[in-house]
Amino acid sequence: KVRVAVLISGRGSNMVALAEAARDPSFPAEIVLVLSNDPGAEGLARAAALGIPTRAIDHRSYPDRATFDAAIDMALREAGADLICLAGFMRILTDGFVERWAGRMLNIHPSLLPLFKGTHTHAQALAAGVRLHGCTVHFVVPELDAGPIVAQAAVPVHEGDDPDSLAARVIVQERRLYPKALALVAGRRARLDGGRVVIDDPPPDGVLV
Ligand code: GAR
């Protein structure tokens, strides 16, 4: 099985979805580490309750991004991780770190990329007046929220939505999408080819939900 480390900063509900999917013996990946930059992250306790090894590496203890990223890299190597899933990890990683894990690091972003990069994606979607919104799993490249797309899920925007109501609709789809996308990548059915993701025998609901 592919050994996956999940990096979080908060609640960790995507991490729990990945961990629950990985309990299935036929799932091609196992979660070997949950790592947070915030020692108080709720997700760390949730991971521990699931029996998953956890680490907290507090970014505030490091003088700069490069030394913080080196500490994360060390922890990932100690855990024998093959692949990283960013799941609500709210630190920008250095180009050096991203390049070291090129093709081996996924992120979930709460919008239909390439729309609404960065933060406050639900407010951005409401301000733009889109009728469809959603989430994207993509490979991580140095440019923020710009890597090759593995899978997306869409939700409607309703009259009267506010960022919280929209976020609540999107997160349900995130928890469905991320395990499917991870299964495609870990099972080597999704691979990078010329800056795009090529999927062998795509499942009808695994790429666009
Ligand atoms: C998710 O909505 C995820 O897409 C988003 O943070 C939330 C984490 O929730 N990630 C980003 O905004 C990354 N820039 P969770 O901790 O419950 O998985």
PDB file of C-alpha atoms and ligand atoms in Angstrom:
ATOM      1  CA  LYS A   1       0.000   0.000   0.000  1.00  0.00           C
ATOM      2  CA  VAL A   2       1.022   3.574  -0.618  1.00  0.00           C
ATOM      3  CA  ARG A   3       2.020   5.238   2.663  1.00  0.00           C
ATOM      4  CA  VAL A   4       0.250   8.576   3.046  1.00  0.00           C
ATOM      5  CA  ALA A   5       0.914  11.442   5.454  1.00  0.00           C
ATOM      6  CA  VAL A   6      -1.948  13.902   5.937  1.00  0.00           C
ATOM      7  CA  LEU A   7      -1.050  17.490   6.811  1.00  0.00           C
ATOM      8  CA  ILE A   8      -3.694  19.499   8.655  1.00  0.00           C
ATOM      9  CA  SER A   9      -4.085  22.762  10.534  1.00  0.00           C
ATOM     10  CA  GLY A  10      -7.530  22.486  12.092  1.00  0.00           C
ATOM     11  CA  ARG A  11     -10.683  20.420  12.282  1.00  0.00           C
ATOM     12  CA  GLY A  12      -9.403  17.565  10.144  1.00  0.00           C
ATOM     13  CA  SER A  13     -12.689  16.364   8.709  1.00  0.00           C
ATOM     14  CA  ASN A  14     -11.128  15.628   5.313  1.00  0.00           C
ATOM     15  CA  MET A  15      -8.384  13.711   7.127  1.00  0.00           C
ATOM     16  CA  VAL A  16     -11.029  11.610   8.916  1.00  0.00           C
ATOM     17  CA  ALA A  17     -12.709  10.889   5.564  1.00  0.00           C
ATOM     18  CA  LEU A  18      -9.384   9.687   4.147  1.00  0.00           C
ATOM     19  CA  ALA A  19      -8.663   7.589   7.234  1.00  0.00           C
ATOM     20  CA  GLU A  20     -12.100   5.975   7.146  1.00  0.00           C
ATOM     21  CA  ALA A  21     -11.760   5.148   3.441  1.00  0.00           C
ATOM     22  CA  ALA A  22      -8.319   3.686   4.087  1.00  0.00           C
ATOM     23  CA  ARG A  23      -9.774   1.179   6.549  1.00  0.00           C
ATOM     24  CA  ASP A  24     -11.166  -0.735   3.579  1.00  0.00           C
ATOM     25  CA  PRO A  25      -8.672  -3.531   2.842  1.00  0.00           C
ATOM     26  CA  SER A  26      -9.020  -2.862  -0.888  1.00  0.00           C
ATOM     27  CA  PHE A  27      -8.072   0.834  -0.553  1.00  0.00           C
ATOM     28  CA  PRO A  28      -4.641   1.317  -2.169  1.00  0.00           C
ATOM     29  CA  ALA A  29      -3.283   3.653   0.539  1.00  0.00           C
ATOM     30  CA  GLU A  30      -2.785   3.689   4.297  1.00  0.00           C
ATOM     31  CA  ILE A  31      -2.491   6.754   6.537  1.00  0.00           C
ATOM     32  CA  VAL A  32       0.815   6.474   8.375  1.00  0.00           C
ATOM     33  CA  LEU A  33       0.993   9.958   9.899  1.00  0.00           C
ATOM     34  CA  VAL A  34      -1.182  12.978  10.610  1.00  0.00           C
ATOM     35  CA  LEU A  35       0.932  16.080  11.056  1.00  0.00           C
ATOM     36  CA  SER A  36      -0.219  19.538  12.109  1.00  0.00           C
ATOM     37  CA  ASN A  37       1.573  22.871  12.301  1.00  0.00           C
ATOM     38  CA  ASP A  38      -0.821  23.747  15.143  1.00  0.00           C
ATOM     39  CA  PRO A  39      -0.397  21.623  18.292  1.00  0.00           C
ATOM     40  CA  GLY A  40      -3.954  22.557  19.279  1.00  0.00           C
ATOM     41  CA  ALA A  41      -5.551  21.352  16.048  1.00  0.00           C
ATOM     42  CA  GLU A  42      -8.743  19.434  16.721  1.00  0.00           C
ATOM     43  CA  GLY A  43      -7.783  16.990  13.963  1.00  0.00           C
ATOM     44  CA  LEU A  44      -4.794  15.686  15.933  1.00  0.00           C
ATOM     45  CA  ALA A  45      -7.063  14.320  18.667  1.00  0.00           C
ATOM     46  CA  ARG A  46      -9.396  12.866  16.048  1.00  0.00           C
ATOM     47  CA  ALA A  47      -6.467  11.096  14.348  1.00  0.00           C
ATOM     48  CA  ALA A  48      -5.181   9.753  17.662  1.00  0.00           C
ATOM     49  CA  ALA A  49      -8.664   8.416  18.432  1.00  0.00           C
ATOM     50  CA  LEU A  50      -8.493   6.549  15.123  1.00  0.00           C
ATOM     51  CA  GLY A  51      -5.172   5.018  16.149  1.00  0.00           C
ATOM     52  CA  ILE A  52      -3.102   7.000  13.634  1.00  0.00           C
ATOM     53  CA  PRO A  53       0.347   8.291  14.666  1.00  0.00           C
ATOM     54  CA  THR A  54       0.370  12.086  15.008  1.00  0.00           C
ATOM     55  CA  ARG A  55       3.005  14.805  15.119  1.00  0.00           C
ATOM     56  CA  ALA A  56       2.735  18.518  15.836  1.00  0.00           C
ATOM     57  CA  ILE A  57       5.438  20.713  14.337  1.00  0.00           C
ATOM     58  CA  ASP A  58       4.675  24.246  15.427  1.00  0.00           C
ATOM     59  CA  HIS A  59       5.704  26.702  12.714  1.00  0.00           C
ATOM     60  CA  ARG A  60       6.110  29.401  15.375  1.00  0.00           C
ATOM     61  CA  SER A  61       9.135  27.508  16.744  1.00  0.00           C
ATOM     62  CA  TYR A  62      11.092  27.938  13.505  1.00  0.00           C
ATOM     63  CA  PRO A  63      12.840  31.098  12.294  1.00  0.00           C
ATOM     64  CA  ASP A  64      11.687  30.810   8.675  1.00  0.00           C
ATOM     65  CA  ARG A  65       9.700  28.703   6.225  1.00  0.00           C
ATOM     66  CA  ALA A  66      12.733  26.765   5.003  1.00  0.00           C
ATOM     67  CA  THR A  67      13.664  25.406   8.456  1.00  0.00           C
ATOM     68  CA  PHE A  68      10.016  24.632   9.241  1.00  0.00           C
ATOM     69  CA  ASP A  69       9.672  22.754   5.945  1.00  0.00           C
ATOM     70  CA  ALA A  70      12.914  20.867   6.657  1.00  0.00           C
ATOM     71  CA  ALA A  71      11.448  19.710   9.974  1.00  0.00           C
ATOM     72  CA  ILE A  72       8.284  18.516   8.232  1.00  0.00           C
ATOM     73  CA  ASP A  73      10.336  16.751   5.592  1.00  0.00           C
ATOM     74  CA  MET A  74      12.288  14.930   8.304  1.00  0.00           C
ATOM     75  CA  ALA A  75       9.084  13.803  10.035  1.00  0.00           C
ATOM     76  CA  LEU A  76       7.690  12.569   6.719  1.00  0.00           C
ATOM     77  CA  ARG A  77      10.825  10.597   6.019  1.00  0.00           C
ATOM     78  CA  GLU A  78      10.819   9.106   9.520  1.00  0.00           C
ATOM     79  CA  ALA A  79       7.244   7.963   8.892  1.00  0.00           C
ATOM     80  CA  GLY A  80       8.238   6.447   5.554  1.00  0.00           C
ATOM     81  CA  ALA A  81       5.641   8.506   3.674  1.00  0.00           C
ATOM     82  CA  ASP A  82       5.355   8.012  -0.090  1.00  0.00           C
ATOM     83  CA  LEU A  83       2.627  10.600  -0.663  1.00  0.00           C
ATOM     84  CA  ILE A  84       1.357  13.731   1.105  1.00  0.00           C
ATOM     85  CA  CYS A  85      -2.274  14.809   1.297  1.00  0.00           C
ATOM     86  CA  LEU A  86      -2.749  18.423   2.341  1.00  0.00           C
ATOM     87  CA  ALA A  87      -6.141  18.605   4.063  1.00  0.00           C
ATOM     88  CA  GLY A  88      -6.848  22.066   5.393  1.00  0.00           C
ATOM     89  CA  PHE A  89      -3.126  22.723   5.846  1.00  0.00           C
ATOM     90  CA  MET A  90      -2.955  26.508   6.018  1.00  0.00           C
ATOM     91  CA  ARG A  91       0.802  27.123   5.631  1.00  0.00           C
ATOM     92  CA  ILE A  92       2.422  27.994   2.328  1.00  0.00           C
ATOM     93  CA  LEU A  93       5.190  25.497   1.559  1.00  0.00           C
ATOM     94  CA  THR A  94       8.532  26.559   0.089  1.00  0.00           C
ATOM     95  CA  ASP A  95       9.272  25.863  -3.556  1.00  0.00           C
ATOM     96  CA  GLY A  96      12.100  23.564  -2.486  1.00  0.00           C
ATOM     97  CA  PHE A  97       9.762  21.404  -0.423  1.00  0.00           C
ATOM     98  CA  VAL A  98       7.122  21.335  -3.172  1.00  0.00           C
ATOM     99  CA  GLU A  99       9.711  20.341  -5.762  1.00  0.00           C
ATOM    100  CA  ARG A 100      11.054  17.573  -3.536  1.00  0.00           C
ATOM    101  CA  TRP A 101       7.532  16.108  -3.373  1.00  0.00           C
ATOM    102  CA  ALA A 102       6.583  16.871  -6.991  1.00  0.00           C
ATOM    103  CA  GLY A 103       4.005  14.373  -8.242  1.00  0.00           C
ATOM    104  CA  ARG A 104       3.658  12.996  -4.703  1.00  0.00           C
ATOM    105  CA  MET A 105       1.614  15.726  -2.990  1.00  0.00           C
ATOM    106  CA  LEU A 106      -2.134  16.364  -3.303  1.00  0.00           C
ATOM    107  CA  ASN A 107      -4.243  19.229  -1.968  1.00  0.00           C
ATOM    108  CA  ILE A 108      -7.967  19.781  -1.620  1.00  0.00           C
ATOM    109  CA  HIS A 109      -9.153  23.298  -2.315  1.00  0.00           C
ATOM    110  CA  PRO A 110     -12.686  24.571  -1.599  1.00  0.00           C
ATOM    111  CA  SER A 111     -13.533  25.924  -5.062  1.00  0.00           C
ATOM    112  CA  LEU A 112     -13.772  24.802  -8.655  1.00  0.00           C
ATOM    113  CA  LEU A 113     -10.235  25.722  -9.677  1.00  0.00           C
ATOM    114  CA  PRO A 114      -8.941  27.700 -11.481  1.00  0.00           C
ATOM    115  CA  LEU A 115     -11.642  29.951 -10.012  1.00  0.00           C
ATOM    116  CA  PHE A 116     -11.248  31.408  -6.527  1.00  0.00           C
ATOM    117  CA  LYS A 117      -7.710  30.608  -5.452  1.00  0.00           C
ATOM    118  CA  GLY A 118      -6.413  31.504  -2.012  1.00  0.00           C
ATOM    119  CA  THR A 119      -8.654  32.028   1.007  1.00  0.00           C
ATOM    120  CA  HIS A 120     -12.306  32.997   1.570  1.00  0.00           C
ATOM    121  CA  THR A 121     -13.275  30.956  -1.480  1.00  0.00           C
ATOM    122  CA  HIS A 122     -16.981  30.781  -0.560  1.00  0.00           C
ATOM    123  CA  ALA A 123     -17.207  34.558  -0.180  1.00  0.00           C
ATOM    124  CA  GLN A 124     -15.368  34.899  -3.493  1.00  0.00           C
ATOM    125  CA  ALA A 125     -17.908  32.605  -5.180  1.00  0.00           C
ATOM    126  CA  LEU A 126     -20.852  34.539  -3.745  1.00  0.00           C
ATOM    127  CA  ALA A 127     -19.326  37.853  -4.805  1.00  0.00           C
ATOM    128  CA  ALA A 128     -18.856  36.526  -8.349  1.00  0.00           C
ATOM    129  CA  GLY A 129     -22.476  35.384  -8.509  1.00  0.00           C
ATOM    130  CA  VAL A 130     -21.689  31.890  -9.783  1.00  0.00           C
ATOM    131  CA  ARG A 131     -24.508  29.309  -9.765  1.00  0.00           C
ATOM    132  CA  LEU A 132     -22.123  26.379  -9.314  1.00  0.00           C
ATOM    133  CA  HIS A 133     -19.319  26.080  -6.785  1.00  0.00           C
ATOM    134  CA  GLY A 134     -17.410  23.125  -5.410  1.00  0.00           C
ATOM    135  CA  CYS A 135     -14.048  21.645  -4.594  1.00  0.00           C
ATOM    136  CA  THR A 136     -10.944  20.409  -6.368  1.00  0.00           C
ATOM    137  CA  VAL A 137      -8.244  17.844  -5.628  1.00  0.00           C
ATOM    138  CA  HIS A 138      -5.026  18.714  -7.426  1.00  0.00           C
ATOM    139  CA  PHE A 139      -1.324  17.965  -7.437  1.00  0.00           C
ATOM    140  CA  VAL A 140       0.646  20.652  -5.640  1.00  0.00           C
ATOM    141  CA  VAL A 141       3.031  22.842  -7.633  1.00  0.00           C
ATOM    142  CA  PRO A 142       4.935  25.904  -6.392  1.00  0.00           C
ATOM    143  CA  GLU A 143       2.297  28.313  -7.733  1.00  0.00           C
ATOM    144  CA  LEU A 144      -0.564  28.497  -5.186  1.00  0.00           C
ATOM    145  CA  ASP A 145      -3.675  26.432  -6.029  1.00  0.00           C
ATOM    146  CA  ALA A 146      -2.493  25.963  -9.603  1.00  0.00           C
ATOM    147  CA  GLY A 147      -1.443  22.319  -9.987  1.00  0.00           C
ATOM    148  CA  PRO A 148      -2.849  19.656 -12.306  1.00  0.00           C
ATOM    149  CA  ILE A 149      -6.429  18.735 -11.407  1.00  0.00           C
ATOM    150  CA  VAL A 150      -7.248  15.149 -10.398  1.00  0.00           C
ATOM    151  CA  ALA A 151     -10.947  15.451  -9.518  1.00  0.00           C
ATOM    152  CA  GLN A 152     -13.694  17.983  -8.839  1.00  0.00           C
ATOM    153  CA  ALA A 153     -17.139  18.019  -7.271  1.00  0.00           C
ATOM    154  CA  ALA A 154     -19.787  20.674  -7.842  1.00  0.00           C
ATOM    155  CA  VAL A 155     -22.594  22.033  -5.660  1.00  0.00           C
ATOM    156  CA  PRO A 156     -25.352  24.540  -6.473  1.00  0.00           C
ATOM    157  CA  VAL A 157     -25.315  28.033  -5.013  1.00  0.00           C
ATOM    158  CA  HIS A 158     -28.714  28.806  -3.502  1.00  0.00           C
ATOM    159  CA  GLU A 159     -30.444  32.162  -3.134  1.00  0.00           C
ATOM    160  CA  GLY A 160     -29.756  33.424   0.352  1.00  0.00           C
ATOM    161  CA  ASP A 161     -26.531  31.450   0.797  1.00  0.00           C
ATOM    162  CA  ASP A 162     -23.854  32.989   2.959  1.00  0.00           C
ATOM    163  CA  PRO A 163     -20.234  31.789   3.115  1.00  0.00           C
ATOM    164  CA  ASP A 164     -21.045  29.425   5.992  1.00  0.00           C
ATOM    165  CA  SER A 165     -24.033  27.775   4.326  1.00  0.00           C
ATOM    166  CA  LEU A 166     -22.049  27.366   1.124  1.00  0.00           C
ATOM    167  CA  ALA A 167     -19.035  25.976   2.989  1.00  0.00           C
ATOM    168  CA  ALA A 168     -21.263  23.427   4.701  1.00  0.00           C
ATOM    169  CA  ARG A 169     -22.542  22.232   1.298  1.00  0.00           C
ATOM    170  CA  VAL A 170     -19.033  22.062  -0.172  1.00  0.00           C
ATOM    171  CA  ILE A 171     -17.380  20.209   2.728  1.00  0.00           C
ATOM    172  CA  VAL A 172     -19.807  17.294   2.321  1.00  0.00           C
ATOM    173  CA  GLN A 173     -18.518  16.903  -1.233  1.00  0.00           C
ATOM    174  CA  GLU A 174     -14.896  17.349  -0.156  1.00  0.00           C
ATOM    175  CA  ARG A 175     -15.201  14.360   2.151  1.00  0.00           C
ATOM    176  CA  ARG A 176     -16.546  12.245  -0.699  1.00  0.00           C
ATOM    177  CA  LEU A 177     -14.127  13.502  -3.324  1.00  0.00           C
ATOM    178  CA  TYR A 178     -10.776  13.328  -1.554  1.00  0.00           C
ATOM    179  CA  PRO A 179     -10.830   9.573  -0.859  1.00  0.00           C
ATOM    180  CA  LYS A 180     -11.819   8.905  -4.480  1.00  0.00           C
ATOM    181  CA  ALA A 181      -9.024  11.104  -5.791  1.00  0.00           C
ATOM    182  CA  LEU A 182      -6.479   9.549  -3.435  1.00  0.00           C
ATOM    183  CA  ALA A 183      -7.554   6.073  -4.553  1.00  0.00           C
ATOM    184  CA  LEU A 184      -6.991   7.060  -8.188  1.00  0.00           C
ATOM    185  CA  VAL A 185      -3.500   8.417  -7.485  1.00  0.00           C
ATOM    186  CA  ALA A 186      -2.373   5.753  -5.016  1.00  0.00           C
ATOM    187  CA  GLY A 187      -3.764   3.044  -7.282  1.00  0.00           C
ATOM    188  CA  ARG A 188      -1.744   4.571 -10.146  1.00  0.00           C
ATOM    189  CA  ARG A 189      -4.843   5.088 -12.256  1.00  0.00           C
ATOM    190  CA  ALA A 190      -4.230   8.856 -12.286  1.00  0.00           C
ATOM    191  CA  ARG A 191      -0.821   9.992 -13.425  1.00  0.00           C
ATOM    192  CA  LEU A 192       0.874  13.190 -14.466  1.00  0.00           C
ATOM    193  CA  ASP A 193       1.546  13.563 -18.155  1.00  0.00           C
ATOM    194  CA  GLY A 194       2.803  16.853 -19.567  1.00  0.00           C
ATOM    195  CA  GLY A 195       1.404  18.950 -16.741  1.00  0.00           C
ATOM    196  CA  ARG A 196      -2.043  17.344 -16.841  1.00  0.00           C
ATOM    197  CA  VAL A 197      -3.553  14.377 -15.082  1.00  0.00           C
ATOM    198  CA  VAL A 198      -4.412  11.399 -17.239  1.00  0.00           C
ATOM    199  CA  ILE A 199      -6.845   8.907 -15.741  1.00  0.00           C
ATOM    200  CA  ASP A 200      -7.018   5.321 -16.884  1.00  0.00           C
ATOM    201  CA  ASP A 201     -10.537   3.960 -17.038  1.00  0.00           C
ATOM    202  CA  PRO A 202     -12.060   6.932 -15.164  1.00  0.00           C
ATOM    203  CA  PRO A 203     -14.897   6.119 -12.789  1.00  0.00           C
ATOM    204  CA  PRO A 204     -17.989   8.136 -13.775  1.00  0.00           C
ATOM    205  CA  ASP A 205     -18.344   9.649 -10.331  1.00  0.00           C
ATOM    206  CA  GLY A 206     -14.721   9.729  -9.251  1.00  0.00           C
ATOM    207  CA  VAL A 207     -13.523  12.619 -11.364  1.00  0.00           C
ATOM    208  CA  LEU A 208     -16.565  14.869 -11.295  1.00  0.00           C
ATOM    209  CA  VAL A 209     -19.038  14.175  -8.501  1.00  0.00           C
TER     210      VAL A 209
HETATM  211  C1  GAR B   1     -11.501  22.431   3.774  1.00  0.00           C
HETATM  212  O1  GAR B   1     -12.628  23.112   3.289  1.00  0.00           O
HETATM  213  C2  GAR B   1     -10.361  22.549   2.799  1.00  0.00           C
HETATM  214  O2  GAR B   1     -10.763  22.486   1.449  1.00  0.00           O
HETATM  215  C3  GAR B   1      -9.825  23.903   3.131  1.00  0.00           C
HETATM  216  O3  GAR B   1      -9.865  23.962   4.535  1.00  0.00           O
HETATM  217  C4  GAR B   1     -10.945  23.149   5.007  1.00  0.00           C
HETATM  218  C5  GAR B   1     -10.385  22.180   6.016  1.00  0.00           C
HETATM  219  O4  GAR B   1     -11.433  21.480   6.652  1.00  0.00           O
HETATM  220  N1  GAR B   1      -8.497  24.074   2.621  1.00  0.00           N
HETATM  221  C6  GAR B   1      -8.015  25.236   2.225  1.00  0.00           C
HETATM  222  O5  GAR B   1      -8.638  26.281   2.274  1.00  0.00           O
HETATM  223  C7  GAR B   1      -6.593  25.181   1.712  1.00  0.00           C
HETATM  224  N2  GAR B   1      -6.181  26.442   1.211  1.00  0.00           N
HETATM  225  P1  GAR B   1     -11.084  20.167   7.480  1.00  0.00           P
HETATM  226  O6  GAR B   1      -9.948  20.544   8.430  1.00  0.00           O
HETATM  227  O7  GAR B   1     -12.332  19.836   8.214  1.00  0.00           O
HETATM  228  O8  GAR B   1     -10.663  19.091   6.506  1.00  0.00           O
END
